[in-house]
Amino acid sequence: MNVWLVAAVLALAGVVMVVLVVLLVRDETAGDPTFGLLAALELALLVQAVVGVVALSSTSREVSGVLFLSYLLGALCALPIGAFWSLAERTRAGTGVLLVATFTVVALELRLDSIWGGSGA
Amino acid sequence: MPEQHGSRLASGPGRILVFVYGVFAVAATGRSAVQLGLHADRAPLAYSLSLVAAVVYLAATTCLLLGSDRAWRIAVLACSIELLGVLVVGTLSYVVTDWFPDKTVWSHFGQGYGYFPLVLPFVGLWWLRRNTPERGTPRR
């Protein structure tokens, strides 16, 4: 796995989380700029999914393929589902959902990195 | 409380709760599927418990989404089993380490998941208690 890609995803997710916390504290709902950031993060995850699949198919190391792919897919799904679920209620709770979704991406990303490093289920 | 579409249990703070339960439902289902599918014989007890956890999380998520009186009761049951499960399995994983050659969602009190599995049932039960169906209201 490309360490820069992981770093980029984590950094973007960090920025998104800070923005969301600020929104939560101010009790404002997420607007276009926030969703733009989320889209950028999702784009990075998409790139990572492609790079990840290519890397998995060409690596000679012991990586649990099923596990790795399921985490790539999971990371890809978290934000769209979270965004959809949060848009149904544009309140503080909706913003909270976005924060949890982004946090989920971070958790999956860290696991993804350790799975690539060779740890199992 | 303003009138809202959908389940009362799944709006406001409940919306966040449903999402978290959903994430854990997917995580536990995926985990038990991978564990049981790839190497079920390595730690049968631990993997079966992953499956139990998956079912409990799925039930809780679904019931919160449905939000009827009956769903409320099943959700209370699911959260209670979840609380009991994380406490019993968490304790056992420290006391009888031989039984757990591999981890489950609930072993070591959910350590591998940032202890969320330990906190979640408390939050779930609190939320359900706050939204106890009123007596005398027509059932949906």
CSV table of C-alpha atoms in Angstrom, one decimal:
chain,number,residue,atom,x,y,z
A,1,MET,CA,0.0,0.0,0.0
A,2,ASN,CA,1.2,3.4,-0.9
A,3,VAL,CA,2.0,5.1,2.4
A,4,TRP,CA,1.4,8.6,0.9
A,5,LEU,CA,-2.1,7.6,-0.1
A,6,VAL,CA,-2.9,6.4,3.4
A,7,ALA,CA,-1.4,9.6,4.8
A,8,ALA,CA,-3.5,11.7,2.3
A,9,VAL,CA,-6.7,9.9,3.2
A,10,LEU,CA,-6.0,10.2,7.0
A,11,ALA,CA,-5.1,13.9,6.6
A,12,LEU,CA,-8.2,14.7,4.6
A,13,ALA,CA,-10.4,12.8,7.0
A,14,GLY,CA,-8.8,14.8,9.8
A,15,VAL,CA,-9.6,18.1,8.2
A,16,VAL,CA,-13.2,16.9,7.5
A,17,MET,CA,-13.6,15.9,11.2
A,18,VAL,CA,-12.3,19.2,12.4
A,19,VAL,CA,-14.7,21.1,10.2
A,20,LEU,CA,-17.6,18.9,11.3
A,21,VAL,CA,-16.8,19.4,15.0
A,22,VAL,CA,-16.7,23.1,14.4
A,23,LEU,CA,-20.2,22.9,12.8
A,24,LEU,CA,-21.4,20.7,15.7
A,25,VAL,CA,-20.2,23.2,18.3
A,26,ARG,CA,-21.8,26.1,16.4
A,27,ASP,CA,-24.9,24.1,15.7
A,28,GLU,CA,-24.8,24.7,12.0
A,29,THR,CA,-25.7,22.2,9.3
A,30,ALA,CA,-23.2,21.0,6.8
A,31,GLY,CA,-23.3,23.1,3.6
A,32,ASP,CA,-21.7,22.8,0.1
A,33,PRO,CA,-18.1,23.4,1.3
A,34,THR,CA,-18.3,20.6,3.8
A,35,PHE,CA,-19.8,18.2,1.2
A,36,GLY,CA,-17.1,19.3,-1.2
A,37,LEU,CA,-14.5,18.2,1.3
A,38,LEU,CA,-16.4,14.9,1.9
A,39,ALA,CA,-16.4,14.4,-1.9
A,40,ALA,CA,-12.6,15.0,-2.0
A,41,LEU,CA,-12.2,12.4,0.7
A,42,GLU,CA,-14.4,10.0,-1.2
A,43,LEU,CA,-12.4,10.6,-4.4
A,44,ALA,CA,-9.1,9.8,-2.4
A,45,LEU,CA,-10.8,6.6,-1.2
A,46,LEU,CA,-11.8,5.7,-4.8
A,47,VAL,CA,-8.2,6.2,-5.9
A,48,GLN,CA,-7.1,4.1,-3.0
A,49,ALA,CA,-9.5,1.3,-3.9
A,50,VAL,CA,-8.1,1.2,-7.5
A,51,VAL,CA,-4.5,1.4,-6.3
A,52,GLY,CA,-5.2,-1.1,-3.6
A,53,VAL,CA,-6.7,-3.7,-6.0
A,54,VAL,CA,-3.7,-3.3,-8.4
A,55,ALA,CA,-1.3,-3.5,-5.5
A,56,LEU,CA,-3.0,-6.6,-4.2
A,57,SER,CA,-2.9,-8.4,-7.5
A,58,SER,CA,0.8,-7.7,-8.0
A,59,THR,CA,2.2,-8.2,-4.5
A,60,SER,CA,4.1,-11.3,-3.5
A,61,ARG,CA,3.6,-10.7,0.2
A,62,GLU,CA,1.2,-12.6,2.5
A,63,VAL,CA,-1.9,-10.4,2.5
A,64,SER,CA,-5.4,-11.8,3.3
A,65,GLY,CA,-7.0,-10.8,0.0
A,66,VAL,CA,-10.7,-11.2,1.0
A,67,LEU,CA,-10.2,-9.2,4.1
A,68,PHE,CA,-8.2,-6.5,2.3
A,69,LEU,CA,-10.8,-6.1,-0.4
A,70,SER,CA,-13.7,-6.0,2.0
A,71,TYR,CA,-12.1,-3.2,3.9
A,72,LEU,CA,-11.4,-1.3,0.7
A,73,LEU,CA,-15.1,-1.7,-0.2
A,74,GLY,CA,-16.2,-0.8,3.3
A,75,ALA,CA,-14.2,2.4,3.3
A,76,LEU,CA,-15.7,3.3,-0.1
A,77,CYS,CA,-19.3,2.8,1.2
A,78,ALA,CA,-19.1,4.6,4.6
A,79,LEU,CA,-19.3,8.2,3.4
A,80,PRO,CA,-22.1,7.9,0.7
A,81,ILE,CA,-24.3,6.0,3.1
A,82,GLY,CA,-23.5,8.4,5.9
A,83,ALA,CA,-24.2,11.4,3.7
A,84,PHE,CA,-27.5,10.0,2.5
A,85,TRP,CA,-28.5,9.2,6.1
A,86,SER,CA,-27.5,12.6,7.4
A,87,LEU,CA,-29.3,14.5,4.6
A,88,ALA,CA,-32.7,13.1,5.8
A,89,GLU,CA,-32.3,15.2,8.9
A,90,ARG,CA,-30.5,18.4,8.5
A,91,THR,CA,-29.9,19.0,12.2
A,92,ARG,CA,-27.1,18.6,14.7
A,93,ALA,CA,-27.8,14.9,14.6
A,94,GLY,CA,-27.3,14.9,10.8
A,95,THR,CA,-23.9,16.5,11.2
A,96,GLY,CA,-23.1,14.0,13.9
A,97,VAL,CA,-23.8,11.2,11.5
A,98,LEU,CA,-21.3,12.7,9.1
A,99,LEU,CA,-18.7,12.8,11.9
A,100,VAL,CA,-19.3,9.2,12.7
A,101,ALA,CA,-19.1,8.2,9.1
A,102,THR,CA,-15.7,10.0,8.7
A,103,PHE,CA,-14.5,8.4,11.9
A,104,THR,CA,-15.5,5.0,10.5
A,105,VAL,CA,-13.3,5.7,7.4
A,106,VAL,CA,-10.4,6.5,9.7
A,107,ALA,CA,-10.9,3.3,11.6
A,108,LEU,CA,-11.1,1.2,8.4
A,109,GLU,CA,-8.1,3.0,7.0
A,110,LEU,CA,-6.0,2.1,10.0
A,111,ARG,CA,-7.1,-1.6,9.9
A,112,LEU,CA,-6.5,-1.6,6.1
A,113,ASP,CA,-2.9,-0.5,6.7
A,114,SER,CA,-2.3,-3.2,9.3
A,115,ILE,CA,-3.9,-5.9,7.1
A,116,TRP,CA,-1.6,-4.9,4.4
A,117,GLY,CA,1.2,-5.2,6.9
A,118,GLY,CA,0.2,-8.9,7.3
A,119,SER,CA,-2.2,-9.1,10.2
A,120,GLY,CA,-5.2,-11.4,9.9
A,121,ALA,CA,-8.9,-11.2,10.8
B,1,MET,CA,-41.0,16.9,19.6
B,2,PRO,CA,-41.8,18.0,16.1
B,3,GLU,CA,-43.5,15.5,13.9
B,4,GLN,CA,-41.0,13.6,11.7
B,5,HIS,CA,-41.3,11.0,9.0
B,6,GLY,CA,-40.0,7.6,9.8
B,7,SER,CA,-39.1,6.1,13.2
B,8,ARG,CA,-39.0,8.3,16.3
B,9,LEU,CA,-36.2,6.0,17.5
B,10,ALA,CA,-34.2,6.8,14.4
B,11,SER,CA,-34.3,10.6,14.5
B,12,GLY,CA,-32.4,13.1,16.5
B,13,PRO,CA,-29.6,11.5,18.5
B,14,GLY,CA,-31.2,8.2,17.5
B,15,ARG,CA,-30.1,8.9,13.9
B,16,ILE,CA,-26.5,8.8,15.0
B,17,LEU,CA,-27.2,5.7,17.1
B,18,VAL,CA,-28.7,3.9,14.2
B,19,PHE,CA,-25.7,4.7,12.0
B,20,VAL,CA,-23.3,3.4,14.7
B,21,TYR,CA,-25.4,0.2,15.1
B,22,GLY,CA,-25.4,-0.2,11.4
B,23,VAL,CA,-21.6,0.1,11.1
B,24,PHE,CA,-21.3,-2.5,13.8
B,25,ALA,CA,-23.9,-4.8,12.2
B,26,VAL,CA,-21.9,-4.7,9.0
B,27,ALA,CA,-18.5,-5.1,10.8
B,28,ALA,CA,-19.6,-8.0,12.9
B,29,THR,CA,-21.4,-9.7,9.9
B,30,GLY,CA,-18.4,-9.3,7.7
B,31,ARG,CA,-16.0,-10.4,10.4
B,32,SER,CA,-18.0,-13.6,11.3
B,33,ALA,CA,-18.4,-14.4,7.6
B,34,VAL,CA,-14.7,-14.1,6.9
B,35,GLN,CA,-13.7,-16.0,10.1
B,36,LEU,CA,-16.2,-18.8,9.7
B,37,GLY,CA,-15.7,-19.0,5.9
B,38,LEU,CA,-11.9,-19.0,5.9
B,39,HIS,CA,-10.8,-20.9,9.0
B,40,ALA,CA,-13.8,-21.9,11.1
B,41,ASP,CA,-11.8,-24.6,13.0
B,42,ARG,CA,-9.2,-22.2,14.4
B,43,ALA,CA,-11.4,-20.7,17.1
B,44,PRO,CA,-15.0,-22.1,16.8
B,45,LEU,CA,-16.3,-20.5,20.0
B,46,ALA,CA,-14.8,-17.0,19.2
B,47,TYR,CA,-16.1,-17.1,15.7
B,48,SER,CA,-19.6,-18.3,16.7
B,49,LEU,CA,-19.7,-15.4,19.1
B,50,SER,CA,-18.9,-13.0,16.3
B,51,LEU,CA,-21.9,-14.4,14.5
B,52,VAL,CA,-24.1,-13.9,17.6
B,53,ALA,CA,-22.9,-10.3,17.9
B,54,ALA,CA,-23.7,-9.8,14.2
B,55,VAL,CA,-27.3,-11.0,14.7
B,56,VAL,CA,-27.8,-8.9,17.8
B,57,TYR,CA,-26.5,-5.7,16.0
B,58,LEU,CA,-28.6,-6.4,13.0
B,59,ALA,CA,-31.7,-6.9,15.2
B,60,ALA,CA,-31.0,-3.7,17.1
B,61,THR,CA,-30.4,-1.6,13.9
B,62,THR,CA,-33.6,-3.0,12.2
B,63,CYS,CA,-35.7,-2.4,15.3
B,64,LEU,CA,-34.5,1.2,15.7
B,65,LEU,CA,-35.3,1.8,12.1
B,66,LEU,CA,-38.8,0.3,12.4
B,67,GLY,CA,-39.7,2.1,15.6
B,68,SER,CA,-43.0,0.4,16.4
B,69,ASP,CA,-43.9,-0.6,19.9
B,70,ARG,CA,-43.0,-4.2,19.2
B,71,ALA,CA,-39.7,-3.1,17.6
B,72,TRP,CA,-39.0,-1.1,20.8
B,73,ARG,CA,-39.4,-4.2,22.9
B,74,ILE,CA,-37.2,-6.3,20.6
B,75,ALA,CA,-34.6,-3.5,20.6
B,76,VAL,CA,-34.5,-3.5,24.4
B,77,LEU,CA,-34.0,-7.3,24.3
B,78,ALA,CA,-31.2,-7.0,21.7
B,79,CYS,CA,-29.4,-4.2,23.7
B,80,SER,CA,-29.7,-6.3,26.9
B,81,ILE,CA,-28.2,-9.4,25.2
B,82,GLU,CA,-25.6,-7.1,23.8
B,83,LEU,CA,-24.7,-5.7,27.2
B,84,LEU,CA,-24.7,-9.2,28.8
B,85,GLY,CA,-22.6,-10.6,25.8
B,86,VAL,CA,-19.9,-7.9,26.0
B,87,LEU,CA,-19.6,-8.3,29.8
B,88,VAL,CA,-19.6,-12.1,29.8
B,89,VAL,CA,-17.4,-12.6,26.7
B,90,GLY,CA,-15.2,-9.7,27.8
B,91,THR,CA,-14.6,-11.3,31.2
B,92,LEU,CA,-14.2,-14.8,29.8
B,93,SER,CA,-11.6,-13.6,27.3
B,94,TYR,CA,-9.4,-12.5,30.2
B,95,VAL,CA,-10.1,-15.4,32.6
B,96,VAL,CA,-10.2,-18.4,30.2
B,97,THR,CA,-7.8,-17.3,27.5
B,98,ASP,CA,-7.7,-20.8,26.1
B,99,TRP,CA,-11.2,-20.5,24.8
B,100,PHE,CA,-10.2,-17.5,22.7
B,101,PRO,CA,-7.3,-18.2,20.4
B,102,ASP,CA,-8.6,-15.5,18.1
B,103,LYS,CA,-10.6,-12.3,18.8
B,104,THR,CA,-14.2,-11.5,18.5
B,105,VAL,CA,-16.1,-8.3,18.5
B,106,TRP,CA,-16.8,-8.7,22.2
B,107,SER,CA,-13.6,-10.2,23.5
B,108,HIS,CA,-11.5,-8.0,25.9
B,109,PHE,CA,-14.6,-5.8,26.2
B,110,GLY,CA,-14.4,-4.7,22.6
B,111,GLN,CA,-10.8,-3.5,22.8
B,112,GLY,CA,-10.2,-4.1,19.1
B,113,TYR,CA,-13.1,-1.7,18.4
B,114,GLY,CA,-12.0,1.1,20.7
B,115,TYR,CA,-14.3,-0.2,23.5
B,116,PHE,CA,-17.3,1.0,21.5
B,117,PRO,CA,-19.0,-2.4,21.9
B,118,LEU,CA,-18.9,-1.8,25.7
B,119,VAL,CA,-20.3,1.7,25.6
B,120,LEU,CA,-22.9,1.1,22.8
B,121,PRO,CA,-25.4,-1.1,24.8
B,122,PHE,CA,-25.5,1.5,27.6
B,123,VAL,CA,-26.2,4.3,25.1
B,124,GLY,CA,-28.8,2.1,23.3
B,125,LEU,CA,-30.7,1.2,26.5
B,126,TRP,CA,-30.6,4.9,27.7
B,127,TRP,CA,-32.0,6.0,24.3
B,128,LEU,CA,-34.7,3.3,24.4
B,129,ARG,CA,-35.6,4.2,28.0
B,130,ARG,CA,-36.0,7.9,27.0
B,131,ASN,CA,-38.3,6.8,24.2
B,132,THR,CA,-40.5,4.4,26.0
B,133,PRO,CA,-43.7,4.0,24.0
B,134,GLU,CA,-46.5,5.9,25.8
B,135,ARG,CA,-49.3,3.8,27.2
B,136,GLY,CA,-52.7,4.2,25.6
B,137,THR,CA,-51.4,5.4,22.3
B,138,PRO,CA,-52.6,3.3,19.3
B,139,ARG,CA,-50.0,0.8,18.2
B,140,ARG,CA,-48.5,1.2,14.8
